[in-house]
Amino acid sequence: INKSGEFVISPAYGYANDFYSGITSVTVKGYWGLINRKGEFIIEPIENDESSISVSSEGIARVQKGNNIKEGNISWEYYNSG
């Protein structure tokens, strides 16, 4: 919602974090994805219950795509908005 009270991005997400450097993490049907200020997906929601996305105040997103330590299935990706 902008300062005039108008939707900039339609309310289509289960949860959305604050924007940092133009990006934020959001949930769609319980899965995390990454969007820009236009509501366009940079990273589509990851359909994996063990995934997560966090965005630092510097605009660097850390994407975890797996968390099965016993099987060694931990995968990380990074996205820099700058």
Short mmCIF file of N, CA and C in Angstrom, two decimals:
data_model
loop_
_atom_site.label_atom_id
_atom_site.label_comp_id
_atom_site.label_asym_id
_atom_site.label_seq_id
_atom_site.Cartn_x
_atom_site.Cartn_y
_atom_site.Cartn_z
N ILE A 1 0.86 -1.17 0.00
CA ILE A 1 0.00 0.00 0.00
C ILE A 1 0.90 1.23 0.00
N ASN A 2 0.62 2.15 -0.92
CA ASN A 2 1.44 3.37 -0.97
C ASN A 2 0.93 4.41 0.03
N LYS A 3 1.53 5.59 0.03
CA LYS A 3 1.17 6.64 0.99
C LYS A 3 -0.24 7.16 0.77
N SER A 4 -0.81 6.96 -0.42
CA SER A 4 -2.18 7.38 -0.71
C SER A 4 -3.21 6.32 -0.33
N GLY A 5 -2.74 5.17 0.21
CA GLY A 5 -3.63 4.11 0.62
C GLY A 5 -4.05 3.19 -0.51
N GLU A 6 -3.36 3.26 -1.65
CA GLU A 6 -3.68 2.42 -2.81
C GLU A 6 -2.76 1.21 -2.83
N PHE A 7 -3.31 0.09 -3.32
CA PHE A 7 -2.49 -1.11 -3.44
C PHE A 7 -1.50 -0.94 -4.57
N VAL A 8 -0.23 -1.14 -4.29
CA VAL A 8 0.82 -1.17 -5.30
C VAL A 8 0.98 -2.61 -5.79
N ILE A 9 0.88 -3.52 -4.85
CA ILE A 9 0.93 -4.96 -5.14
C ILE A 9 -0.37 -5.54 -4.60
N SER A 10 -1.08 -6.30 -5.43
CA SER A 10 -2.35 -6.86 -4.98
C SER A 10 -2.13 -7.81 -3.80
N PRO A 11 -3.07 -7.84 -2.86
CA PRO A 11 -2.91 -8.69 -1.66
C PRO A 11 -3.15 -10.17 -1.98
N ALA A 12 -2.15 -10.79 -2.55
CA ALA A 12 -2.27 -12.19 -3.00
C ALA A 12 -1.37 -13.14 -2.21
N TYR A 13 -0.79 -12.68 -1.12
CA TYR A 13 0.19 -13.48 -0.40
C TYR A 13 -0.31 -13.81 0.99
N GLY A 14 0.06 -14.99 1.48
CA GLY A 14 -0.30 -15.38 2.83
C GLY A 14 0.45 -14.56 3.86
N TYR A 15 1.71 -14.25 3.55
CA TYR A 15 2.56 -13.47 4.45
C TYR A 15 3.60 -12.75 3.61
N ALA A 16 3.97 -11.55 4.03
CA ALA A 16 5.02 -10.79 3.35
C ALA A 16 5.87 -10.08 4.39
N ASN A 17 7.16 -10.11 4.20
CA ASN A 17 8.09 -9.40 5.07
C ASN A 17 8.28 -7.98 4.57
N ASP A 18 9.07 -7.19 5.29
CA ASP A 18 9.41 -5.83 4.86
C ASP A 18 10.34 -5.89 3.66
N PHE A 19 10.28 -4.86 2.83
CA PHE A 19 11.19 -4.75 1.69
C PHE A 19 12.54 -4.24 2.15
N TYR A 20 13.60 -4.81 1.58
CA TYR A 20 14.97 -4.34 1.75
C TYR A 20 15.58 -4.25 0.36
N SER A 21 16.04 -3.07 0.01
CA SER A 21 16.67 -2.84 -1.31
C SER A 21 15.79 -3.35 -2.45
N GLY A 22 14.47 -3.19 -2.30
CA GLY A 22 13.56 -3.50 -3.38
C GLY A 22 13.09 -4.94 -3.49
N ILE A 23 13.45 -5.80 -2.52
CA ILE A 23 13.00 -7.20 -2.56
C ILE A 23 12.45 -7.61 -1.21
N THR A 24 11.58 -8.62 -1.22
CA THR A 24 11.07 -9.20 0.02
C THR A 24 10.65 -10.64 -0.21
N SER A 25 10.58 -11.39 0.87
CA SER A 25 10.09 -12.76 0.79
C SER A 25 8.61 -12.78 1.12
N VAL A 26 7.87 -13.66 0.41
CA VAL A 26 6.42 -13.79 0.59
C VAL A 26 6.05 -15.27 0.57
N THR A 27 4.86 -15.58 1.11
CA THR A 27 4.37 -16.95 1.00
C THR A 27 3.16 -17.00 0.07
N VAL A 28 3.09 -18.08 -0.68
CA VAL A 28 1.94 -18.39 -1.53
C VAL A 28 1.61 -19.85 -1.25
N LYS A 29 0.41 -20.08 -0.74
CA LYS A 29 -0.03 -21.43 -0.35
C LYS A 29 0.96 -22.09 0.61
N GLY A 30 1.57 -21.28 1.47
CA GLY A 30 2.49 -21.79 2.48
C GLY A 30 3.93 -21.96 2.04
N TYR A 31 4.23 -21.65 0.78
CA TYR A 31 5.60 -21.81 0.27
C TYR A 31 6.23 -20.43 0.03
N TRP A 32 7.52 -20.33 0.30
CA TRP A 32 8.24 -19.06 0.21
C TRP A 32 8.76 -18.76 -1.19
N GLY A 33 8.63 -17.49 -1.57
CA GLY A 33 9.18 -16.99 -2.82
C GLY A 33 9.75 -15.60 -2.58
N LEU A 34 10.32 -14.99 -3.61
CA LEU A 34 10.95 -13.68 -3.51
C LEU A 34 10.38 -12.78 -4.59
N ILE A 35 9.91 -11.58 -4.21
CA ILE A 35 9.34 -10.64 -5.18
C ILE A 35 10.06 -9.30 -5.15
N ASN A 36 9.86 -8.51 -6.23
CA ASN A 36 10.35 -7.14 -6.25
C ASN A 36 9.18 -6.20 -5.90
N ARG A 37 9.42 -4.90 -5.94
CA ARG A 37 8.39 -3.91 -5.56
C ARG A 37 7.21 -3.86 -6.53
N LYS A 38 7.34 -4.46 -7.70
CA LYS A 38 6.23 -4.52 -8.65
C LYS A 38 5.36 -5.76 -8.42
N GLY A 39 5.79 -6.64 -7.51
CA GLY A 39 5.07 -7.88 -7.25
C GLY A 39 5.47 -9.00 -8.18
N GLU A 40 6.54 -8.79 -8.94
CA GLU A 40 7.02 -9.82 -9.88
C GLU A 40 7.94 -10.78 -9.13
N PHE A 41 7.77 -12.07 -9.40
CA PHE A 41 8.62 -13.05 -8.73
C PHE A 41 10.03 -13.04 -9.30
N ILE A 42 10.98 -12.94 -8.40
CA ILE A 42 12.39 -13.10 -8.73
C ILE A 42 12.73 -14.58 -8.55
N ILE A 43 12.18 -15.16 -7.49
CA ILE A 43 12.28 -16.59 -7.23
C ILE A 43 10.86 -17.08 -6.96
N GLU A 44 10.37 -17.96 -7.81
CA GLU A 44 9.02 -18.52 -7.64
C GLU A 44 8.95 -19.27 -6.31
N PRO A 45 7.75 -19.36 -5.71
CA PRO A 45 7.63 -20.12 -4.46
C PRO A 45 8.18 -21.54 -4.61
N ILE A 46 8.96 -21.93 -3.62
CA ILE A 46 9.62 -23.23 -3.63
C ILE A 46 8.71 -24.22 -2.92
N GLU A 47 8.21 -25.19 -3.65
CA GLU A 47 7.27 -26.15 -3.09
C GLU A 47 8.01 -27.25 -2.35
N ASN A 48 8.49 -26.88 -1.18
CA ASN A 48 9.26 -27.78 -0.32
C ASN A 48 9.03 -27.30 1.11
N ASP A 49 8.53 -28.16 1.97
CA ASP A 49 8.24 -27.77 3.34
C ASP A 49 9.48 -27.38 4.14
N GLU A 50 10.65 -27.74 3.66
CA GLU A 50 11.89 -27.44 4.39
C GLU A 50 12.61 -26.23 3.81
N SER A 51 11.98 -25.49 2.90
CA SER A 51 12.64 -24.34 2.29
C SER A 51 12.39 -23.08 3.11
N SER A 52 13.25 -22.09 2.93
CA SER A 52 13.06 -20.80 3.56
C SER A 52 13.82 -19.74 2.77
N ILE A 53 13.40 -18.49 2.93
CA ILE A 53 14.07 -17.37 2.29
C ILE A 53 14.19 -16.26 3.31
N SER A 54 15.38 -15.69 3.43
CA SER A 54 15.57 -14.53 4.30
C SER A 54 16.28 -13.45 3.51
N VAL A 55 15.93 -12.19 3.78
CA VAL A 55 16.52 -11.06 3.08
C VAL A 55 17.20 -10.16 4.10
N SER A 56 18.47 -9.85 3.85
CA SER A 56 19.21 -8.98 4.76
C SER A 56 18.90 -7.52 4.47
N SER A 57 19.24 -6.64 5.38
CA SER A 57 18.99 -5.21 5.19
C SER A 57 19.81 -4.65 4.02
N GLU A 58 20.83 -5.39 3.57
CA GLU A 58 21.63 -4.98 2.42
C GLU A 58 21.03 -5.45 1.10
N GLY A 59 19.89 -6.16 1.15
CA GLY A 59 19.23 -6.63 -0.06
C GLY A 59 19.78 -7.92 -0.61
N ILE A 60 20.39 -8.73 0.24
CA ILE A 60 20.89 -10.04 -0.19
C ILE A 60 19.94 -11.10 0.35
N ALA A 61 19.39 -11.91 -0.55
CA ALA A 61 18.47 -12.96 -0.16
C ALA A 61 19.21 -14.29 -0.08
N ARG A 62 18.96 -15.02 0.99
CA ARG A 62 19.51 -16.36 1.17
C ARG A 62 18.36 -17.34 1.04
N VAL A 63 18.47 -18.25 0.10
CA VAL A 63 17.40 -19.19 -0.20
C VAL A 63 17.84 -20.59 0.16
N GLN A 64 17.13 -21.22 1.08
CA GLN A 64 17.42 -22.59 1.48
C GLN A 64 16.41 -23.49 0.79
N LYS A 65 16.90 -24.45 0.00
CA LYS A 65 16.00 -25.32 -0.76
C LYS A 65 15.89 -26.72 -0.19
N GLY A 66 16.59 -27.01 0.86
CA GLY A 66 16.51 -28.32 1.49
C GLY A 66 17.14 -28.27 2.86
N ASN A 67 16.72 -29.17 3.74
CA ASN A 67 17.26 -29.15 5.09
C ASN A 67 17.33 -30.55 5.68
N ASN A 68 17.67 -31.51 4.86
CA ASN A 68 17.76 -32.89 5.34
C ASN A 68 19.23 -33.18 5.68
N ILE A 69 19.61 -32.87 6.90
CA ILE A 69 21.00 -33.01 7.32
C ILE A 69 21.45 -34.47 7.27
N LYS A 70 20.58 -35.40 7.65
CA LYS A 70 20.95 -36.81 7.66
C LYS A 70 21.36 -37.31 6.28
N GLU A 71 20.69 -36.81 5.24
CA GLU A 71 21.00 -37.23 3.88
C GLU A 71 21.95 -36.25 3.17
N GLY A 72 22.37 -35.22 3.89
CA GLY A 72 23.27 -34.24 3.28
C GLY A 72 22.60 -33.39 2.21
N ASN A 73 21.30 -33.22 2.32
CA ASN A 73 20.54 -32.49 1.31
C ASN A 73 20.26 -31.06 1.76
N ILE A 74 21.31 -30.25 1.84
CA ILE A 74 21.15 -28.84 2.18
C ILE A 74 21.67 -28.04 1.00
N SER A 75 20.81 -27.19 0.46
CA SER A 75 21.17 -26.42 -0.72
C SER A 75 20.86 -24.96 -0.48
N TRP A 76 21.83 -24.07 -0.77
CA TRP A 76 21.65 -22.63 -0.59
C TRP A 76 21.88 -21.91 -1.91
N GLU A 77 21.09 -20.88 -2.15
CA GLU A 77 21.31 -19.96 -3.26
C GLU A 77 21.29 -18.55 -2.69
N TYR A 78 21.97 -17.65 -3.36
CA TYR A 78 21.98 -16.26 -2.93
C TYR A 78 21.57 -15.37 -4.09
N TYR A 79 20.82 -14.31 -3.77
CA TYR A 79 20.41 -13.33 -4.78
C TYR A 79 20.76 -11.96 -4.23
N ASN A 80 21.45 -11.14 -5.03
CA ASN A 80 21.83 -9.79 -4.63
C ASN A 80 21.01 -8.80 -5.45
N SER A 81 20.20 -8.00 -4.77
CA SER A 81 19.33 -7.05 -5.48
C SER A 81 20.09 -5.86 -6.03
N GLY A 82 21.32 -5.68 -5.59
CA GLY A 82 22.12 -4.53 -6.03
C GLY A 82 22.81 -4.84 -7.28
#
